[in-house]
């Protein structure tokens, strides 16, 4: 079956106050994907985010080939699938039900080159109906509009995604702290999630981040052992590690 992932970093993202993590918050694990056939499948089918939503996640690319794979996606191409992937070191492509968005400006090119260098990056997508904003390491890459009116955003795979109705594009690298929201987060909240390169607890509001109540799914990928990963939101979207997706102690940190 499938595989996905990502990674990057900027300076200047607003940091959450130290107390925002809580004494119990720690980030000690991620999932490593081999780029062949391993992935995480979400129990109960795809999480439906509607047409107003935000996705945030951390990723680190460790492959040596052309960077073209899905760190997050859906098992269907049409009918609501969501696909998010870098191509080479020059651009980012996002697909929602077949509509293609391409970021290819000089700022994005710089970040994608960093991704190929194997750095952790924090990526975010904010969708407001047909308008989509891409964030890399807490900074907006601008807003673009889908080519035509599209359906709901669905997510049911981590580490892979269905590509062009033909095959799965597997991620080679690490993924950590995947969060799905059924609201459009503002720029301050996205910078706070990046937190100057240090993941923070998204189940509690703090400072510029006040969207914990909008969480639909939140896979911290923190278990470090076993074949399942819990959803830290209230919705029990448990993930199952498939085909040897492996726990790792490699995590993003400032």
JSON list of C-alpha atoms in Angstrom, two decimals:
[
{"chain": "A", "resi": 1, "resn": "UNK", "atom": "CA", "xyz": [0.00, 0.00, 0.00]},
{"chain": "A", "resi": 2, "resn": "UNK", "atom": "CA", "xyz": [1.19, 3.61, 0.81]},
{"chain": "A", "resi": 3, "resn": "UNK", "atom": "CA", "xyz": [3.72, 6.14, 2.50]},
{"chain": "A", "resi": 4, "resn": "UNK", "atom": "CA", "xyz": [4.28, 10.04, 3.21]},
{"chain": "A", "resi": 5, "resn": "UNK", "atom": "CA", "xyz": [6.26, 12.68, 5.16]},
{"chain": "A", "resi": 6, "resn": "UNK", "atom": "CA", "xyz": [8.07, 16.16, 5.33]},
{"chain": "A", "resi": 7, "resn": "UNK", "atom": "CA", "xyz": [10.41, 18.63, 7.22]},
{"chain": "A", "resi": 8, "resn": "UNK", "atom": "CA", "xyz": [11.66, 22.39, 7.44]},
{"chain": "A", "resi": 9, "resn": "UNK", "atom": "CA", "xyz": [12.49, 25.34, 9.67]},
{"chain": "A", "resi": 10, "resn": "UNK", "atom": "CA", "xyz": [12.38, 29.18, 9.84]},
{"chain": "A", "resi": 11, "resn": "UNK", "atom": "CA", "xyz": [13.26, 31.77, 12.40]},
{"chain": "A", "resi": 12, "resn": "UNK", "atom": "CA", "xyz": [10.83, 34.25, 13.82]},
{"chain": "A", "resi": 13, "resn": "UNK", "atom": "CA", "xyz": [7.82, 32.01, 14.55]},
{"chain": "A", "resi": 14, "resn": "UNK", "atom": "CA", "xyz": [6.10, 33.13, 17.73]},
{"chain": "A", "resi": 15, "resn": "UNK", "atom": "CA", "xyz": [6.77, 30.76, 20.60]},
{"chain": "A", "resi": 16, "resn": "UNK", "atom": "CA", "xyz": [4.18, 29.60, 23.08]},
{"chain": "A", "resi": 17, "resn": "UNK", "atom": "CA", "xyz": [4.85, 30.41, 26.67]},
{"chain": "A", "resi": 18, "resn": "UNK", "atom": "CA", "xyz": [6.81, 27.69, 28.41]},
{"chain": "A", "resi": 19, "resn": "UNK", "atom": "CA", "xyz": [3.86, 26.91, 30.63]},
{"chain": "A", "resi": 20, "resn": "UNK", "atom": "CA", "xyz": [1.72, 26.07, 27.61]},
{"chain": "A", "resi": 21, "resn": "UNK", "atom": "CA", "xyz": [3.12, 22.59, 27.41]},
{"chain": "A", "resi": 22, "resn": "UNK", "atom": "CA", "xyz": [2.20, 21.54, 30.86]},
{"chain": "A", "resi": 23, "resn": "UNK", "atom": "CA", "xyz": [4.43, 19.47, 33.09]},
{"chain": "A", "resi": 24, "resn": "UNK", "atom": "CA", "xyz": [3.27, 16.24, 31.42]},
{"chain": "A", "resi": 25, "resn": "UNK", "atom": "CA", "xyz": [4.07, 17.26, 27.83]},
{"chain": "A", "resi": 26, "resn": "UNK", "atom": "CA", "xyz": [7.11, 15.71, 26.20]},
{"chain": "A", "resi": 27, "resn": "UNK", "atom": "CA", "xyz": [8.03, 14.83, 22.64]},
{"chain": "A", "resi": 28, "resn": "UNK", "atom": "CA", "xyz": [10.25, 11.76, 22.51]},
{"chain": "A", "resi": 29, "resn": "UNK", "atom": "CA", "xyz": [9.06, 9.74, 19.49]},
{"chain": "A", "resi": 30, "resn": "UNK", "atom": "CA", "xyz": [8.08, 9.96, 15.83]},
{"chain": "A", "resi": 31, "resn": "UNK", "atom": "CA", "xyz": [7.34, 7.41, 13.12]},
{"chain": "A", "resi": 32, "resn": "UNK", "atom": "CA", "xyz": [9.96, 6.53, 10.50]},
{"chain": "A", "resi": 33, "resn": "UNK", "atom": "CA", "xyz": [8.78, 5.43, 7.04]},
{"chain": "A", "resi": 34, "resn": "UNK", "atom": "CA", "xyz": [11.03, 3.51, 4.65]},
{"chain": "A", "resi": 35, "resn": "UNK", "atom": "CA", "xyz": [9.56, 4.86, 1.41]},
{"chain": "A", "resi": 36, "resn": "UNK", "atom": "CA", "xyz": [8.52, 1.38, 0.25]},
{"chain": "A", "resi": 37, "resn": "UNK", "atom": "CA", "xyz": [5.17, 0.23, 1.60]},
{"chain": "A", "resi": 38, "resn": "UNK", "atom": "CA", "xyz": [4.72, 1.24, 5.22]},
{"chain": "A", "resi": 39, "resn": "UNK", "atom": "CA", "xyz": [2.17, 3.76, 6.47]},
{"chain": "A", "resi": 40, "resn": "UNK", "atom": "CA", "xyz": [-0.37, 4.54, 9.18]},
{"chain": "A", "resi": 41, "resn": "UNK", "atom": "CA", "xyz": [-4.04, 3.78, 8.51]},
{"chain": "A", "resi": 42, "resn": "UNK", "atom": "CA", "xyz": [-6.77, 5.61, 10.42]},
{"chain": "A", "resi": 43, "resn": "UNK", "atom": "CA", "xyz": [-9.45, 3.39, 11.94]},
{"chain": "A", "resi": 44, "resn": "UNK", "atom": "CA", "xyz": [-13.07, 3.90, 10.94]},
{"chain": "A", "resi": 45, "resn": "UNK", "atom": "CA", "xyz": [-12.35, 5.46, 7.55]},
{"chain": "A", "resi": 46, "resn": "UNK", "atom": "CA", "xyz": [-11.36, 8.95, 6.54]},
{"chain": "A", "resi": 47, "resn": "UNK", "atom": "CA", "xyz": [-11.58, 11.92, 8.88]},
{"chain": "A", "resi": 48, "resn": "UNK", "atom": "CA", "xyz": [-13.86, 14.43, 7.13]},
{"chain": "A", "resi": 49, "resn": "UNK", "atom": "CA", "xyz": [-12.78, 18.03, 7.69]},
{"chain": "A", "resi": 50, "resn": "UNK", "atom": "CA", "xyz": [-15.38, 19.66, 5.45]},
{"chain": "A", "resi": 51, "resn": "UNK", "atom": "CA", "xyz": [-14.26, 22.64, 3.38]},
{"chain": "A", "resi": 52, "resn": "UNK", "atom": "CA", "xyz": [-13.07, 24.85, 6.25]},
{"chain": "A", "resi": 53, "resn": "UNK", "atom": "CA", "xyz": [-10.10, 23.32, 7.98]},
{"chain": "A", "resi": 54, "resn": "UNK", "atom": "CA", "xyz": [-6.43, 23.36, 8.98]},
{"chain": "A", "resi": 55, "resn": "UNK", "atom": "CA", "xyz": [-3.78, 20.66, 8.86]},
{"chain": "A", "resi": 56, "resn": "UNK", "atom": "CA", "xyz": [-0.48, 20.95, 10.76]},
{"chain": "A", "resi": 57, "resn": "UNK", "atom": "CA", "xyz": [2.35, 18.41, 10.96]},
{"chain": "A", "resi": 58, "resn": "UNK", "atom": "CA", "xyz": [6.10, 17.96, 11.30]},
{"chain": "A", "resi": 59, "resn": "UNK", "atom": "CA", "xyz": [8.19, 15.98, 8.81]},
{"chain": "A", "resi": 60, "resn": "UNK", "atom": "CA", "xyz": [11.78, 15.13, 8.05]},
{"chain": "A", "resi": 61, "resn": "UNK", "atom": "CA", "xyz": [12.92, 13.73, 4.69]},
{"chain": "A", "resi": 62, "resn": "UNK", "atom": "CA", "xyz": [15.74, 11.15, 4.78]},
{"chain": "A", "resi": 63, "resn": "UNK", "atom": "CA", "xyz": [15.69, 9.79, 1.24]},
{"chain": "A", "resi": 64, "resn": "UNK", "atom": "CA", "xyz": [18.37, 10.34, -1.37]},
{"chain": "A", "resi": 65, "resn": "UNK", "atom": "CA", "xyz": [16.19, 10.50, -4.48]},
{"chain": "A", "resi": 66, "resn": "UNK", "atom": "CA", "xyz": [13.87, 13.16, -5.85]},
{"chain": "A", "resi": 67, "resn": "UNK", "atom": "CA", "xyz": [11.58, 14.39, -3.11]},
{"chain": "A", "resi": 68, "resn": "UNK", "atom": "CA", "xyz": [8.11, 13.48, -4.38]},
{"chain": "A", "resi": 69, "resn": "UNK", "atom": "CA", "xyz": [6.02, 11.67, -1.83]},
{"chain": "A", "resi": 70, "resn": "UNK", "atom": "CA", "xyz": [3.06, 12.12, 0.49]},
{"chain": "A", "resi": 71, "resn": "UNK", "atom": "CA", "xyz": [3.57, 12.69, 4.23]},
{"chain": "A", "resi": 72, "resn": "UNK", "atom": "CA", "xyz": [-0.20, 12.86, 4.62]},
{"chain": "A", "resi": 73, "resn": "UNK", "atom": "CA", "xyz": [-3.04, 11.90, 2.33]},
{"chain": "A", "resi": 74, "resn": "UNK", "atom": "CA", "xyz": [-6.16, 9.98, 1.52]},
{"chain": "A", "resi": 75, "resn": "UNK", "atom": "CA", "xyz": [-6.79, 6.56, 0.03]},
{"chain": "A", "resi": 76, "resn": "UNK", "atom": "CA", "xyz": [-9.01, 8.02, -2.69]},
{"chain": "A", "resi": 77, "resn": "UNK", "atom": "CA", "xyz": [-8.04, 10.49, -5.40]},
{"chain": "A", "resi": 78, "resn": "UNK", "atom": "CA", "xyz": [-11.46, 11.84, -6.29]},
{"chain": "A", "resi": 79, "resn": "UNK", "atom": "CA", "xyz": [-14.52, 12.20, -4.14]},
{"chain": "A", "resi": 80, "resn": "UNK", "atom": "CA", "xyz": [-12.82, 14.26, -1.43]},
{"chain": "A", "resi": 81, "resn": "UNK", "atom": "CA", "xyz": [-9.27, 12.97, -1.23]},
{"chain": "A", "resi": 82, "resn": "UNK", "atom": "CA", "xyz": [-6.61, 15.30, 0.18]},
{"chain": "A", "resi": 83, "resn": "UNK", "atom": "CA", "xyz": [-2.98, 15.05, -0.94]},
{"chain": "A", "resi": 84, "resn": "UNK", "atom": "CA", "xyz": [-0.03, 17.09, 0.24]},
{"chain": "A", "resi": 85, "resn": "UNK", "atom": "CA", "xyz": [3.45, 16.56, -1.12]},
{"chain": "A", "resi": 86, "resn": "UNK", "atom": "CA", "xyz": [6.72, 18.20, -2.19]},
{"chain": "A", "resi": 87, "resn": "UNK", "atom": "CA", "xyz": [8.20, 17.69, -5.64]},
{"chain": "A", "resi": 88, "resn": "UNK", "atom": "CA", "xyz": [11.97, 17.86, -5.99]},
{"chain": "A", "resi": 89, "resn": "UNK", "atom": "CA", "xyz": [13.48, 20.83, -4.17]},
{"chain": "A", "resi": 90, "resn": "UNK", "atom": "CA", "xyz": [11.51, 23.44, -6.07]},
{"chain": "A", "resi": 91, "resn": "UNK", "atom": "CA", "xyz": [7.82, 23.34, -5.27]},
{"chain": "A", "resi": 92, "resn": "UNK", "atom": "CA", "xyz": [4.93, 22.07, -3.19]},
{"chain": "A", "resi": 93, "resn": "UNK", "atom": "CA", "xyz": [1.80, 20.51, -4.64]},
{"chain": "A", "resi": 94, "resn": "UNK", "atom": "CA", "xyz": [-1.53, 20.20, -2.85]},
{"chain": "A", "resi": 95, "resn": "UNK", "atom": "CA", "xyz": [-4.52, 18.37, -4.32]},
{"chain": "A", "resi": 96, "resn": "UNK", "atom": "CA", "xyz": [-8.09, 18.45, -3.09]},
{"chain": "A", "resi": 97, "resn": "UNK", "atom": "CA", "xyz": [-10.42, 16.26, -5.17]},
{"chain": "A", "resi": 98, "resn": "UNK", "atom": "CA", "xyz": [-8.11, 16.58, -8.15]},
{"chain": "A", "resi": 99, "resn": "UNK", "atom": "CA", "xyz": [-7.62, 20.36, -8.02]},
{"chain": "A", "resi": 100, "resn": "UNK", "atom": "CA", "xyz": [-3.91, 21.12, -8.07]},
{"chain": "A", "resi": 101, "resn": "UNK", "atom": "CA", "xyz": [-2.22, 23.97, -6.24]},
{"chain": "A", "resi": 102, "resn": "UNK", "atom": "CA", "xyz": [1.46, 24.65, -6.84]},
{"chain": "A", "resi": 103, "resn": "UNK", "atom": "CA", "xyz": [3.69, 26.92, -4.77]},
{"chain": "A", "resi": 104, "resn": "UNK", "atom": "CA", "xyz": [6.83, 27.72, -6.74]},
{"chain": "A", "resi": 105, "resn": "UNK", "atom": "CA", "xyz": [8.08, 31.12, -5.58]},
{"chain": "A", "resi": 106, "resn": "UNK", "atom": "CA", "xyz": [11.62, 31.84, -4.42]},
{"chain": "A", "resi": 107, "resn": "UNK", "atom": "CA", "xyz": [10.75, 31.56, -0.72]},
{"chain": "A", "resi": 108, "resn": "UNK", "atom": "CA", "xyz": [9.23, 28.11, -1.15]},
{"chain": "A", "resi": 109, "resn": "UNK", "atom": "CA", "xyz": [12.18, 26.97, -3.24]},
{"chain": "A", "resi": 110, "resn": "UNK", "atom": "CA", "xyz": [14.53, 27.88, -0.39]},
{"chain": "A", "resi": 111, "resn": "UNK", "atom": "CA", "xyz": [12.47, 25.89, 2.08]},
{"chain": "A", "resi": 112, "resn": "UNK", "atom": "CA", "xyz": [12.20, 22.87, -0.18]},
{"chain": "A", "resi": 113, "resn": "UNK", "atom": "CA", "xyz": [15.98, 22.82, -0.59]},
{"chain": "A", "resi": 114, "resn": "UNK", "atom": "CA", "xyz": [16.19, 22.74, 3.20]},
{"chain": "A", "resi": 115, "resn": "UNK", "atom": "CA", "xyz": [13.77, 19.80, 3.22]},
{"chain": "A", "resi": 116, "resn": "UNK", "atom": "CA", "xyz": [16.13, 17.81, 1.02]},
{"chain": "A", "resi": 117, "resn": "UNK", "atom": "CA", "xyz": [18.92, 18.61, 3.49]},
{"chain": "A", "resi": 118, "resn": "UNK", "atom": "CA", "xyz": [17.08, 16.42, 5.99]},
{"chain": "A", "resi": 119, "resn": "UNK", "atom": "CA", "xyz": [15.92, 19.14, 8.38]},
{"chain": "A", "resi": 120, "resn": "UNK", "atom": "CA", "xyz": [12.70, 18.85, 10.34]},
{"chain": "A", "resi": 121, "resn": "UNK", "atom": "CA", "xyz": [10.04, 21.18, 8.99]},
{"chain": "A", "resi": 122, "resn": "UNK", "atom": "CA", "xyz": [6.62, 22.12, 10.27]},
{"chain": "A", "resi": 123, "resn": "UNK", "atom": "CA", "xyz": [4.05, 22.32, 7.47]},
{"chain": "A", "resi": 124, "resn": "UNK", "atom": "CA", "xyz": [0.53, 23.64, 7.60]},
{"chain": "A", "resi": 125, "resn": "UNK", "atom": "CA", "xyz": [-2.39, 24.04, 5.23]},
{"chain": "A", "resi": 126, "resn": "UNK", "atom": "CA", "xyz": [-5.31, 26.36, 6.02]},
{"chain": "A", "resi": 127, "resn": "UNK", "atom": "CA", "xyz": [-8.34, 25.88, 3.77]},
{"chain": "A", "resi": 128, "resn": "UNK", "atom": "CA", "xyz": [-11.22, 28.37, 3.68]},
{"chain": "A", "resi": 129, "resn": "UNK", "atom": "CA", "xyz": [-13.52, 26.80, 1.09]},
{"chain": "A", "resi": 130, "resn": "UNK", "atom": "CA", "xyz": [-11.63, 27.28, -2.19]},
{"chain": "A", "resi": 131, "resn": "UNK", "atom": "CA", "xyz": [-8.85, 29.51, -0.76]},
{"chain": "A", "resi": 132, "resn": "UNK", "atom": "CA", "xyz": [-5.80, 27.66, 0.55]},
{"chain": "A", "resi": 133, "resn": "UNK", "atom": "CA", "xyz": [-2.84, 29.09, 2.49]},
{"chain": "A", "resi": 134, "resn": "UNK", "atom": "CA", "xyz": [0.41, 27.14, 2.84]},
{"chain": "A", "resi": 135, "resn": "UNK", "atom": "CA", "xyz": [2.59, 27.57, 5.94]},
{"chain": "A", "resi": 136, "resn": "UNK", "atom": "CA", "xyz": [6.16, 26.37, 6.36]},
{"chain": "A", "resi": 137, "resn": "UNK", "atom": "CA", "xyz": [7.74, 26.66, 9.81]},
{"chain": "A", "resi": 138, "resn": "UNK", "atom": "CA", "xyz": [5.07, 29.06, 10.99]},
{"chain": "A", "resi": 139, "resn": "UNK", "atom": "CA", "xyz": [5.43, 31.45, 8.05]},
{"chain": "A", "resi": 140, "resn": "UNK", "atom": "CA", "xyz": [2.81, 31.94, 5.34]},
{"chain": "A", "resi": 141, "resn": "UNK", "atom": "CA", "xyz": [3.85, 31.12, 1.78]},
{"chain": "A", "resi": 142, "resn": "UNK", "atom": "CA", "xyz": [0.79, 33.02, 0.53]},
{"chain": "A", "resi": 143, "resn": "UNK", "atom": "CA", "xyz": [-2.73, 32.10, -0.48]},
{"chain": "A", "resi": 144, "resn": "UNK", "atom": "CA", "xyz": [-3.99, 30.45, -3.65]},
{"chain": "A", "resi": 145, "resn": "UNK", "atom": "CA", "xyz": [-7.41, 29.47, -4.94]},
{"chain": "A", "resi": 146, "resn": "UNK", "atom": "CA", "xyz": [-8.54, 26.02, -6.02]},
{"chain": "A", "resi": 147, "resn": "UNK", "atom": "CA", "xyz": [-9.20, 25.74, -9.75]},
{"chain": "A", "resi": 148, "resn": "UNK", "atom": "CA", "xyz": [-12.89, 25.02, -9.20]},
{"chain": "A", "resi": 149, "resn": "UNK", "atom": "CA", "xyz": [-15.31, 24.45, -6.35]},
{"chain": "A", "resi": 150, "resn": "UNK", "atom": "CA", "xyz": [-14.19, 21.34, -4.49]},
{"chain": "A", "resi": 151, "resn": "UNK", "atom": "CA", "xyz": [-15.68, 18.93, -1.97]},
{"chain": "A", "resi": 152, "resn": "UNK", "atom": "CA", "xyz": [-14.77, 18.03, 1.57]},
{"chain": "A", "resi": 153, "resn": "UNK", "atom": "CA", "xyz": [-11.23, 17.43, 2.77]},
{"chain": "A", "resi": 154, "resn": "UNK", "atom": "CA", "xyz": [-10.66, 13.80, 3.81]},
{"chain": "A", "resi": 155, "resn": "UNK", "atom": "CA", "xyz": [-7.61, 12.34, 5.57]},
{"chain": "A", "resi": 156, "resn": "UNK", "atom": "CA", "xyz": [-7.05, 8.68, 6.38]},
{"chain": "A", "resi": 157, "resn": "UNK", "atom": "CA", "xyz": [-3.34, 7.99, 5.76]},
{"chain": "A", "resi": 158, "resn": "UNK", "atom": "CA", "xyz": [-0.06, 9.12, 7.31]},
{"chain": "A", "resi": 159, "resn": "UNK", "atom": "CA", "xyz": [3.14, 8.37, 5.40]},
{"chain": "A", "resi": 160, "resn": "UNK", "atom": "CA", "xyz": [1.50, 7.93, 2.00]},
{"chain": "A", "resi": 161, "resn": "UNK", "atom": "CA", "xyz": [-1.31, 8.98, -0.29]},
{"chain": "A", "resi": 162, "resn": "UNK", "atom": "CA", "xyz": [-3.04, 7.91, -3.49]},
{"chain": "A", "resi": 163, "resn": "UNK", "atom": "CA", "xyz": [-1.46, 9.60, -6.51]},
{"chain": "A", "resi": 164, "resn": "UNK", "atom": "CA", "xyz": [-3.35, 10.27, -9.75]},
{"chain": "A", "resi": 165, "resn": "UNK", "atom": "CA", "xyz": [-5.53, 7.20, -9.30]},
{"chain": "A", "resi": 166, "resn": "UNK", "atom": "CA", "xyz": [-2.56, 5.04, -10.23]},
{"chain": "A", "resi": 167, "resn": "UNK", "atom": "CA", "xyz": [-0.39, 4.26, -7.23]},
{"chain": "A", "resi": 168, "resn": "UNK", "atom": "CA", "xyz": [0.66, 5.31, -3.74]},
{"chain": "A", "resi": 169, "resn": "UNK", "atom": "CA", "xyz": [3.57, 7.70, -3.19]},
{"chain": "A", "resi": 170, "resn": "UNK", "atom": "CA", "xyz": [5.45, 6.53, -0.12]},
{"chain": "A", "resi": 171, "resn": "UNK", "atom": "CA", "xyz": [7.23, 8.91, 2.24]},
{"chain": "A", "resi": 172, "resn": "UNK", "atom": "CA", "xyz": [10.83, 8.17, 3.17]},
{"chain": "A", "resi": 173, "resn": "UNK", "atom": "CA", "xyz": [11.61, 9.86, 6.45]},
{"chain": "A", "resi": 174, "resn": "UNK", "atom": "CA", "xyz": [9.89, 10.82, 9.69]},
{"chain": "A", "resi": 175, "resn": "UNK", "atom": "CA", "xyz": [6.51, 12.30, 10.58]},
{"chain": "A", "resi": 176, "resn": "UNK", "atom": "CA", "xyz": [5.48, 13.70, 13.95]},
{"chain": "A", "resi": 177, "resn": "UNK", "atom": "CA", "xyz": [2.69, 15.65, 15.69]},
{"chain": "A", "resi": 178, "resn": "UNK", "atom": "CA", "xyz": [-0.10, 15.51, 13.05]},
{"chain": "A", "resi": 179, "resn": "UNK", "atom": "CA", "xyz": [-3.07, 17.75, 13.89]},
{"chain": "A", "resi": 180, "resn": "UNK", "atom": "CA", "xyz": [-6.38, 18.24, 12.03]},
{"chain": "A", "resi": 181, "resn": "UNK", "atom": "CA", "xyz": [-8.74, 21.14, 12.81]},
{"chain": "A", "resi": 182, "resn": "UNK", "atom": "CA", "xyz": [-12.25, 21.89, 11.54]},
{"chain": "A", "resi": 183, "resn": "UNK", "atom": "CA", "xyz": [-11.54, 25.64, 11.53]},
{"chain": "A", "resi": 184, "resn": "UNK", "atom": "CA", "xyz": [-9.29, 28.09, 9.69]},
{"chain": "A", "resi": 185, "resn": "UNK", "atom": "CA", "xyz": [-6.46, 28.97, 12.05]},
{"chain": "A", "resi": 186, "resn": "UNK", "atom": "CA", "xyz": [-5.01, 32.48, 11.79]},
{"chain": "A", "resi": 187, "resn": "UNK", "atom": "CA", "xyz": [-1.38, 33.38, 11.16]},
{"chain": "A", "resi": 188, "resn": "UNK", "atom": "CA", "xyz": [-0.63, 33.94, 14.85]},
{"chain": "A", "resi": 189, "resn": "UNK", "atom": "CA", "xyz": [-1.91, 30.49, 15.74]},
{"chain": "A", "resi": 190, "resn": "UNK", "atom": "CA", "xyz": [0.17, 28.86, 13.00]},
{"chain": "A", "resi": 191, "resn": "UNK", "atom": "CA", "xyz": [3.30, 30.63, 14.24]},
{"chain": "A", "resi": 192, "resn": "UNK", "atom": "CA", "xyz": [2.49, 29.50, 17.78]},
{"chain": "A", "resi": 193, "resn": "UNK", "atom": "CA", "xyz": [2.15, 25.87, 16.64]},
{"chain": "A", "resi": 194, "resn": "UNK", "atom": "CA", "xyz": [5.61, 26.09, 15.06]},
{"chain": "A", "resi": 195, "resn": "UNK", "atom": "CA", "xyz": [6.81, 27.50, 18.40]},
{"chain": "A", "resi": 196, "resn": "UNK", "atom": "CA", "xyz": [10.27, 28.45, 17.11]},
{"chain": "A", "resi": 197, "resn": "UNK", "atom": "CA", "xyz": [10.98, 24.85, 16.12]},
{"chain": "A", "resi": 198, "resn": "UNK", "atom": "CA", "xyz": [9.86, 23.09, 19.30]},
{"chain": "A", "resi": 199, "resn": "UNK", "atom": "CA", "xyz": [6.53, 21.18, 19.21]},
{"chain": "A", "resi": 200, "resn": "UNK", "atom": "CA", "xyz": [4.05, 22.09, 21.91]},
{"chain": "A", "resi": 201, "resn": "UNK", "atom": "CA", "xyz": [0.84, 20.72, 23.40]},
{"chain": "A", "resi": 202, "resn": "UNK", "atom": "CA", "xyz": [-2.10, 21.43, 21.07]},
{"chain": "A", "resi": 203, "resn": "UNK", "atom": "CA", "xyz": [-4.72, 20.08, 23.46]},
{"chain": "A", "resi": 204, "resn": "UNK", "atom": "CA", "xyz": [-4.49, 23.26, 25.57]},
{"chain": "A", "resi": 205, "resn": "UNK", "atom": "CA", "xyz": [-4.88, 26.89, 24.55]},
{"chain": "A", "resi": 206, "resn": "UNK", "atom": "CA", "xyz": [-1.96, 29.22, 25.29]},
{"chain": "A", "resi": 207, "resn": "UNK", "atom": "CA", "xyz": [-1.15, 32.70, 24.05]},
{"chain": "A", "resi": 208, "resn": "UNK", "atom": "CA", "xyz": [-1.78, 33.09, 20.31]},
{"chain": "A", "resi": 209, "resn": "UNK", "atom": "CA", "xyz": [-2.92, 29.48, 20.05]},
{"chain": "A", "resi": 210, "resn": "UNK", "atom": "CA", "xyz": [-6.58, 29.23, 21.07]},
{"chain": "A", "resi": 211, "resn": "UNK", "atom": "CA", "xyz": [-7.83, 26.44, 18.82]},
{"chain": "A", "resi": 212, "resn": "UNK", "atom": "CA", "xyz": [-7.67, 23.34, 21.01]},
{"chain": "A", "resi": 213, "resn": "UNK", "atom": "CA", "xyz": [-11.47, 23.14, 20.83]},
{"chain": "A", "resi": 214, "resn": "UNK", "atom": "CA", "xyz": [-11.27, 22.88, 17.02]},
{"chain": "A", "resi": 215, "resn": "UNK", "atom": "CA", "xyz": [-9.15, 19.73, 17.02]},
{"chain": "A", "resi": 216, "resn": "UNK", "atom": "CA", "xyz": [-10.77, 16.89, 15.06]},
{"chain": "A", "resi": 217, "resn": "UNK", "atom": "CA", "xyz": [-7.76, 14.56, 15.26]},
{"chain": "A", "resi": 218, "resn": "UNK", "atom": "CA", "xyz": [-4.31, 14.85, 16.83]},
{"chain": "A", "resi": 219, "resn": "UNK", "atom": "CA", "xyz": [-1.80, 12.05, 16.44]},
{"chain": "A", "resi": 220, "resn": "UNK", "atom": "CA", "xyz": [1.16, 12.86, 18.64]},
{"chain": "A", "resi": 221, "resn": "UNK", "atom": "CA", "xyz": [2.90, 9.65, 17.51]},
{"chain": "A", "resi": 222, "resn": "UNK", "atom": "CA", "xyz": [4.42, 9.48, 20.94]},
{"chain": "A", "resi": 223, "resn": "UNK", "atom": "CA", "xyz": [3.83, 5.84, 21.94]},
{"chain": "A", "resi": 224, "resn": "UNK", "atom": "CA", "xyz": [7.28, 4.62, 20.87]},
{"chain": "A", "resi": 225, "resn": "UNK", "atom": "CA", "xyz": [6.19, 0.98, 20.83]},
{"chain": "A", "resi": 226, "resn": "UNK", "atom": "CA", "xyz": [3.39, -1.23, 19.54]},
{"chain": "A", "resi": 227, "resn": "UNK", "atom": "CA", "xyz": [1.36, -1.02, 16.34]},
{"chain": "A", "resi": 228, "resn": "UNK", "atom": "CA", "xyz": [-1.21, 1.65, 17.18]},
{"chain": "A", "resi": 229, "resn": "UNK", "atom": "CA", "xyz": [-1.16, 5.38, 17.84]},
{"chain": "A", "resi": 230, "resn": "UNK", "atom": "CA", "xyz": [-3.80, 7.24, 19.82]},
{"chain": "A", "resi": 231, "resn": "UNK", "atom": "CA", "xyz": [-5.81, 10.27, 18.81]},
{"chain": "A", "resi": 232, "resn": "UNK", "atom": "CA", "xyz": [-5.31, 12.94, 21.49]},
{"chain": "A", "resi": 233, "resn": "UNK", "atom": "CA", "xyz": [-8.48, 14.75, 20.44]},
{"chain": "A", "resi": 234, "resn": "UNK", "atom": "CA", "xyz": [-11.87, 13.59, 21.75]},
{"chain": "A", "resi": 235, "resn": "UNK", "atom": "CA", "xyz": [-12.71, 11.63, 18.60]},
{"chain": "A", "resi": 236, "resn": "UNK", "atom": "CA", "xyz": [-10.85, 8.30, 18.97]},
{"chain": "A", "resi": 237, "resn": "UNK", "atom": "CA", "xyz": [-9.38, 8.25, 15.45]},
{"chain": "A", "resi": 238, "resn": "UNK", "atom": "CA", "xyz": [-6.84, 5.56, 16.31]},
{"chain": "A", "resi": 239, "resn": "UNK", "atom": "CA", "xyz": [-4.07, 4.94, 13.80]},
{"chain": "A", "resi": 240, "resn": "UNK", "atom": "CA", "xyz": [-2.57, 1.53, 12.99]},
{"chain": "A", "resi": 241, "resn": "UNK", "atom": "CA", "xyz": [1.05, 1.11, 11.85]},
{"chain": "A", "resi": 242, "resn": "UNK", "atom": "CA", "xyz": [1.12, -1.03, 8.70]},
{"chain": "A", "resi": 243, "resn": "UNK", "atom": "CA", "xyz": [3.92, -2.99, 6.99]},
{"chain": "A", "resi": 244, "resn": "UNK", "atom": "CA", "xyz": [6.62, -2.20, 9.50]},
{"chain": "A", "resi": 245, "resn": "UNK", "atom": "CA", "xyz": [6.25, 1.55, 9.97]},
{"chain": "A", "resi": 246, "resn": "UNK", "atom": "CA", "xyz": [8.76, 1.99, 12.79]},
{"chain": "A", "resi": 247, "resn": "UNK", "atom": "CA", "xyz": [8.97, 4.05, 15.93]},
{"chain": "A", "resi": 248, "resn": "UNK", "atom": "CA", "xyz": [11.92, 6.42, 16.18]},
{"chain": "A", "resi": 249, "resn": "UNK", "atom": "CA", "xyz": [13.43, 8.67, 18.83]},
{"chain": "A", "resi": 250, "resn": "UNK", "atom": "CA", "xyz": [14.30, 11.28, 16.19]},
{"chain": "A", "resi": 251, "resn": "UNK", "atom": "CA", "xyz": [12.10, 14.29, 16.91]},
{"chain": "A", "resi": 252, "resn": "UNK", "atom": "CA", "xyz": [11.96, 18.00, 16.02]},
{"chain": "A", "resi": 253, "resn": "UNK", "atom": "CA", "xyz": [13.48, 20.34, 18.57]},
{"chain": "A", "resi": 254, "resn": "UNK", "atom": "CA", "xyz": [14.88, 23.84, 18.65]}
]
